[in-house]
XYZ file of C-alpha atoms in Angstrom:
410
model
C 0.010 -0.015 0.032
C 1.395 3.304 -1.032
C 2.258 5.960 1.507
C 2.352 3.585 4.441
C 4.936 4.101 7.328
C 6.538 0.738 7.966
C 7.625 -0.712 11.332
C 9.252 -4.075 12.230
C 8.512 -6.050 15.458
C 9.367 -9.409 16.938
C 5.897 -9.974 18.134
C 2.584 -8.051 17.466
C -0.495 -8.851 19.678
C -3.806 -7.521 18.627
C -6.047 -6.608 21.433
C -5.218 -5.260 24.955
C -7.721 -7.406 26.813
C -6.903 -10.127 29.417
C -5.473 -12.531 26.703
C -3.417 -9.791 24.971
C -1.912 -8.182 28.106
C -1.210 -11.609 29.671
C 0.466 -12.749 26.669
C 2.562 -9.689 26.530
C 3.615 -10.288 30.146
C 4.439 -13.901 29.495
C 6.596 -12.959 26.561
C 8.408 -10.232 28.652
C 9.170 -12.944 31.290
C 11.002 -14.893 28.540
C 12.887 -11.851 27.222
C 10.596 -10.833 24.350
C 9.060 -7.405 24.154
C 5.703 -7.346 22.137
C 3.876 -4.494 20.616
C 0.190 -4.612 21.671
C -2.329 -2.940 19.290
C -5.638 -1.819 20.899
C -8.439 -0.279 18.857
C -9.824 1.752 21.884
C -8.331 4.850 23.395
C -7.509 3.204 26.711
C -7.650 0.002 28.738
C -11.183 -1.495 28.231
C -13.024 -2.674 31.315
C -16.255 -4.058 29.672
C -17.626 -6.848 31.841
C -17.315 -5.161 35.258
C -15.909 -8.171 37.063
C -14.956 -11.805 36.642
C -14.510 -14.928 38.800
C -11.018 -16.532 38.819
C -10.720 -20.240 39.773
C -7.576 -22.070 40.957
C -6.458 -22.693 37.297
C -6.515 -18.927 36.721
C -4.466 -18.145 39.921
C -1.840 -20.704 38.928
C -1.435 -18.957 35.633
C -1.214 -15.584 37.500
C 1.370 -17.105 39.671
C 3.449 -18.057 36.597
C 2.949 -14.459 35.227
C 4.132 -13.082 38.487
C 1.175 -10.876 39.221
C -1.186 -12.949 41.503
C -0.022 -11.220 44.684
C -1.272 -7.852 43.441
C -4.897 -9.187 43.528
C -4.942 -11.752 46.316
C -4.371 -9.111 48.872
C -7.532 -7.141 47.788
C -9.935 -9.899 47.158
C -10.957 -12.640 49.697
C -11.783 -16.225 48.529
C -15.354 -17.449 48.076
C -15.670 -20.990 49.470
C -19.389 -21.678 48.918
C -22.591 -20.572 47.376
C -26.214 -21.432 46.942
C -28.652 -21.812 44.102
C -32.313 -21.087 45.006
C -35.228 -22.251 42.769
C -37.655 -19.365 43.133
C -40.637 -21.514 42.077
C -40.187 -24.236 44.535
C -38.007 -22.624 47.188
C -35.445 -25.408 47.071
C -31.901 -24.441 47.852
C -28.947 -26.223 46.637
C -25.643 -25.684 48.480
C -22.473 -25.432 46.149
C -18.894 -25.872 47.569
C -16.108 -24.413 45.488
C -12.538 -25.920 45.174
C -10.394 -26.103 48.307
C -8.603 -22.728 47.540
C -11.913 -21.126 46.758
C -12.570 -18.567 43.962
C -12.011 -15.000 43.883
C -14.173 -12.472 42.006
C -12.211 -9.413 40.964
C -12.712 -6.229 39.133
C -11.817 -6.776 35.401
C -10.187 -3.390 35.371
C -8.033 -4.278 38.472
C -6.842 -7.498 36.614
C -6.047 -5.605 33.388
C -4.108 -2.861 35.336
C -2.169 -5.442 37.268
C -1.036 -6.954 33.976
C -0.394 -3.675 32.250
C 1.727 -2.422 35.055
C 4.168 -5.123 34.282
C 4.873 -3.889 30.772
C 7.027 -1.128 29.455
C 5.082 2.117 28.894
C 5.459 1.888 25.056
C 4.084 -1.698 24.808
C 0.542 -0.749 24.159
C -0.430 1.349 21.126
C -3.938 2.671 21.541
C -6.370 3.892 18.727
C -4.845 1.268 16.414
C -7.535 -0.242 14.178
C -6.807 -2.995 11.778
C -7.420 -2.543 8.177
C -5.900 -5.794 6.692
C -3.500 -8.605 7.482
C -1.178 -10.405 5.000
C 1.568 -13.047 5.216
C 4.809 -12.469 3.236
C 6.912 -15.416 2.438
C 10.636 -15.113 3.185
C 13.607 -17.125 2.258
C 14.055 -20.750 3.786
C 10.329 -21.304 4.178
C 9.838 -18.638 6.951
C 7.286 -15.949 6.768
C 6.437 -12.620 8.325
C 2.974 -11.176 9.102
C 2.134 -7.644 7.963
C -0.637 -5.666 9.811
C -2.002 -2.681 8.002
C -3.743 -0.101 10.231
C -6.497 2.385 9.230
C -4.117 5.305 9.911
C -1.780 4.030 7.111
C 0.813 2.350 9.250
C 2.151 -1.045 8.169
C 3.724 -3.223 10.972
C 5.806 -6.251 9.929
C 6.070 -8.942 12.595
C 7.865 -12.236 13.036
C 4.852 -13.448 15.199
C 1.261 -12.230 15.130
C -1.092 -13.201 17.836
C -4.833 -12.250 17.673
C -6.284 -11.548 21.141
C -9.003 -9.444 19.614
C -12.063 -11.113 21.180
C -15.075 -12.888 20.047
C -15.391 -11.268 16.696
C -11.578 -11.611 15.955
C -10.244 -10.201 12.728
C -7.208 -12.341 13.066
C -9.463 -15.536 13.504
C -11.453 -14.531 10.454
C -8.127 -14.273 8.444
C -7.070 -17.740 9.644
C -10.454 -19.006 8.256
C -11.986 -19.988 11.605
C -15.724 -20.333 11.575
C -17.607 -17.444 13.179
C -18.905 -17.806 16.772
C -22.550 -18.614 17.078
C -25.408 -17.230 19.300
C -26.065 -19.527 22.187
C -29.709 -18.298 22.264
C -29.156 -16.662 25.572
C -28.216 -13.118 26.566
C -26.745 -11.603 29.731
C -26.972 -8.332 31.724
C -23.870 -7.788 33.917
C -22.998 -4.868 36.293
C -21.496 -3.790 39.516
C -23.649 -2.699 42.510
C -22.401 -0.264 45.144
C -23.575 0.044 48.685
C -21.618 3.171 49.996
C -22.491 2.565 53.632
C -21.544 -1.262 53.357
C -23.820 -4.283 52.911
C -25.241 -7.002 55.144
C -24.777 -9.993 52.935
C -22.666 -13.087 53.499
C -19.322 -13.455 51.633
C -20.665 -16.176 49.249
C -22.181 -16.501 45.791
C -26.012 -16.459 45.577
C -27.920 -17.646 42.405
C -31.432 -17.862 41.548
C -33.252 -19.904 38.799
C -36.845 -20.086 37.676
C -38.894 -22.212 35.227
C -38.964 -19.510 32.613
C -35.352 -19.858 31.354
C -33.844 -17.141 33.591
C -30.929 -17.278 36.030
C -29.560 -14.543 38.066
C -27.119 -13.914 40.934
C -24.665 -11.779 42.655
C -21.198 -12.107 44.252
C -19.511 -9.819 46.674
C -16.326 -8.109 45.669
C -15.652 -6.360 49.018
C -17.548 -4.760 51.917
C -19.316 -2.322 49.562
C -19.385 -3.703 46.035
C -21.174 -6.511 44.210
C -20.993 -8.098 40.796
C -24.429 -9.106 39.571
C -25.749 -10.722 36.514
C -28.955 -11.943 34.804
C -29.062 -14.495 31.925
C -32.172 -15.225 29.856
C -33.108 -16.897 26.679
C -33.416 -14.418 23.841
C -33.755 -10.938 25.252
C -32.814 -7.614 23.532
C -32.207 -5.087 26.233
C -30.783 -2.315 24.042
C -30.879 1.363 25.224
C -29.531 3.520 27.983
C -28.322 1.901 31.243
C -31.264 3.139 33.219
C -33.629 1.519 30.723
C -31.722 -1.881 31.012
C -31.879 -1.659 34.795
C -35.561 -1.024 34.697
C -36.175 -3.924 32.335
C -34.384 -6.204 34.689
C -36.357 -5.008 37.727
C -39.926 -4.711 36.111
C -39.735 -7.407 33.398
C -37.053 -10.063 33.553
C -36.611 -10.366 37.388
C -39.822 -9.001 38.804
C -40.526 -12.287 40.500
C -36.981 -12.858 41.891
C -36.339 -12.508 45.605
C -36.160 -8.946 47.157
C -32.530 -9.503 48.123
C -31.565 -9.786 44.469
C -33.718 -6.834 43.326
C -32.091 -4.706 46.028
C -28.664 -5.457 44.530
C -29.920 -4.502 41.108
C -31.295 -1.158 42.526
C -27.869 -0.238 43.709
C -26.391 -0.867 40.245
C -23.500 1.334 39.100
C -25.193 2.500 35.860
C -21.786 3.159 34.244
C -20.999 -0.545 34.299
C -24.284 -2.082 33.002
C -23.851 -4.047 29.862
C -26.151 -6.322 27.820
C -24.798 -8.757 25.334
C -25.822 -11.983 23.575
C -23.725 -14.963 24.698
C -21.740 -16.309 21.979
C -19.496 -19.270 21.590
C -17.546 -21.358 18.939
C -18.726 -24.843 18.118
C -16.136 -27.093 19.834
C -15.508 -29.154 16.751
C -14.507 -25.892 14.932
C -11.849 -25.579 17.497
C -10.741 -29.169 17.239
C -10.585 -29.226 13.469
C -10.280 -25.481 12.592
C -7.234 -23.546 11.466
C -5.993 -22.150 14.861
C -2.683 -21.089 13.277
C -1.009 -20.468 10.042
C 2.759 -20.311 10.024
C 3.720 -17.540 12.501
C 0.156 -16.344 13.182
C -2.280 -17.653 15.784
C -5.024 -16.693 18.219
C -5.638 -16.761 21.890
C -8.323 -16.094 24.434
C -11.866 -15.464 23.168
C -10.355 -15.236 19.635
C -9.676 -18.971 19.807
C -12.388 -20.458 22.108
C -15.113 -18.023 22.925
C -17.497 -19.654 25.482
C -20.563 -18.934 27.527
C -19.788 -17.744 31.103
C -21.513 -20.703 32.871
C -18.311 -22.203 34.246
C -16.501 -18.876 34.786
C -13.627 -19.960 32.612
C -13.375 -17.286 29.958
C -10.667 -15.246 31.793
C -8.950 -18.194 33.301
C -8.570 -19.954 29.951
C -7.140 -16.753 28.433
C -4.538 -16.626 31.155
C -3.634 -20.367 30.491
C -3.230 -19.555 26.837
C -0.784 -16.720 27.629
C 1.470 -18.866 29.848
C 1.407 -21.839 27.296
C 2.331 -19.558 24.455
C 4.986 -17.878 26.405
C 6.458 -21.142 27.392
C 6.749 -22.488 23.893
C 8.261 -19.357 22.454
C 10.621 -19.293 25.586
C 11.692 -22.852 24.942
C 12.375 -21.900 21.216
C 14.638 -19.091 22.520
C 16.449 -21.446 24.775
C 17.003 -23.991 22.013
C 18.467 -21.406 19.954
C 20.970 -20.112 22.399
C 18.940 -17.105 23.730
C 17.957 -15.878 20.249
C 14.557 -15.028 18.813
C 14.812 -17.155 15.640
C 12.152 -16.307 13.150
C 12.253 -19.614 11.330
C 11.548 -21.640 14.539
C 8.505 -19.662 15.555
C 6.122 -21.562 13.400
C 6.968 -24.764 15.288
C 6.688 -23.106 18.648
C 3.169 -21.781 17.672
C 2.130 -25.171 16.366
C 3.143 -26.890 19.614
C 1.172 -24.185 21.565
C -1.948 -24.936 19.416
C -1.600 -28.675 19.897
C -1.540 -28.132 23.727
C -4.578 -25.729 23.794
C -6.962 -27.110 21.147
C -8.489 -29.761 23.152
C -8.527 -27.928 26.391
C -10.275 -25.128 24.712
C -12.917 -27.289 23.120
C -13.520 -28.997 26.443
C -14.118 -25.813 28.285
C -16.529 -24.557 25.574
C -18.520 -27.815 25.792
C -18.577 -27.803 29.562
C -19.624 -24.248 29.680
C -22.418 -24.684 27.167
C -23.715 -27.832 28.772
C -23.722 -26.102 32.236
C -25.706 -23.209 30.933
C -28.197 -25.510 29.087
C -28.991 -27.518 32.138
C -29.285 -24.566 34.535
C -31.538 -22.620 32.038
C -33.351 -25.541 30.551
C -36.863 -24.075 31.224
C -39.995 -25.801 32.437
C -39.660 -29.321 30.956
C -39.905 -31.790 33.913
C -36.935 -33.832 32.944
C -34.678 -30.797 32.598
C -35.834 -29.476 36.079
C -35.099 -33.023 37.476
C -31.578 -32.938 35.916
C -30.890 -29.443 37.364
C -32.635 -29.627 40.667
C -31.771 -33.243 41.686
C -28.593 -34.203 39.792
C -26.626 -31.313 38.382
C -25.422 -29.483 41.504
C -25.070 -32.781 43.571
C -23.108 -34.667 40.977
C -22.356 -33.168 37.614
C -21.272 -29.694 38.768
C -18.478 -31.239 40.784
C -17.094 -32.905 37.781
C -17.251 -29.852 35.607
C -15.752 -27.800 38.478
C -12.736 -30.190 38.254
C -11.809 -28.407 35.083
C -10.782 -25.441 37.275
C -7.995 -27.552 38.903
C -5.946 -27.493 35.804
C -2.310 -26.378 35.903
C -1.037 -24.776 32.763
C 2.650 -24.955 33.915
C 5.283 -22.378 34.421
C 7.390 -20.172 32.175
C 11.055 -21.209 31.425
C 13.892 -19.022 32.688
C 15.462 -17.488 29.626
C 18.882 -15.638 29.693
C 18.535 -13.465 26.613
C 19.633 -10.116 27.985
C 16.362 -8.503 26.665
C 14.217 -8.442 29.738
C 14.152 -5.180 31.703
């Protein structure tokens, strides 16, 4: 393209969300500085909060940032699920270490603080991607931005979310609508709240599920998921629809939390996922180009593994690139990167597909509606037997990062 300003980088990461920033931190730990391209003007905090299970904390340990968050968020050891039609209450115990629900912004900032100030380039919108063959069978990726900049990179990693441009370039099938939607937000009680430090969820026979999780002494993360739904409009309108239409029959304890919503954090979105067989058999990489996080394996939130799986991806990708550097005497060898990325994809393909499947199944059971056999599965079997098996996915250890002496790390 004529008139473009060209740059050359070792690694370019598209997207400064959890996957993108965590991958940049992992690469920094193995001596590689990446350039992160983010289309927005600053760090995005869409989603308000997220729950991190033991697998996520092991990944954060490997990245060297877990201590920043554990001191601010206490673990949740149990929860309850109340059927608002029958009054039945199911108790749910979480893994031994518990889970911690954290502000999404706090996680993103904890990761960003680990990076040199010039790592993230904001307001960088992709226009096109191409791959240029080099001598010896190697290739470089070229990212063209809307402002006319062309960036050449030895490795390109798409961490650009559910509707990933990089995934589309690889030929991955588009994510599909699960048939459900979700409202998510924070709630603030300035004078403190009276609730227990545990997760509380509520289900009905009309395909709705809602709940809230305490973040600290004054803030909650709350959500509502339903089949269909189209709550577009201003935050006040979304809050009103939740209170007057979607959750009008839910317990007052839940409605009170919704009334305390921080309107600046309310979001509504359809719940998307990629069919697991598309992950197993799809093109997750081509040469030195790959994807991570939601760009690879978007999933519904029913197992709370979207953020955790993104952190796992970052550590595994960092490990394979780090091992390549070690094998090549501390050098970032362009020709060896395709194999490192291929090894990363082989390790993550089945794990991603399993999490997508488990998340979808969990959501389908919990919001199966009024059919008697679905209610039986949910109320008598799921939380007593099946949930424990699915929760076992949260015990996964993605491993550590290798110690690389390349002289590049700050």
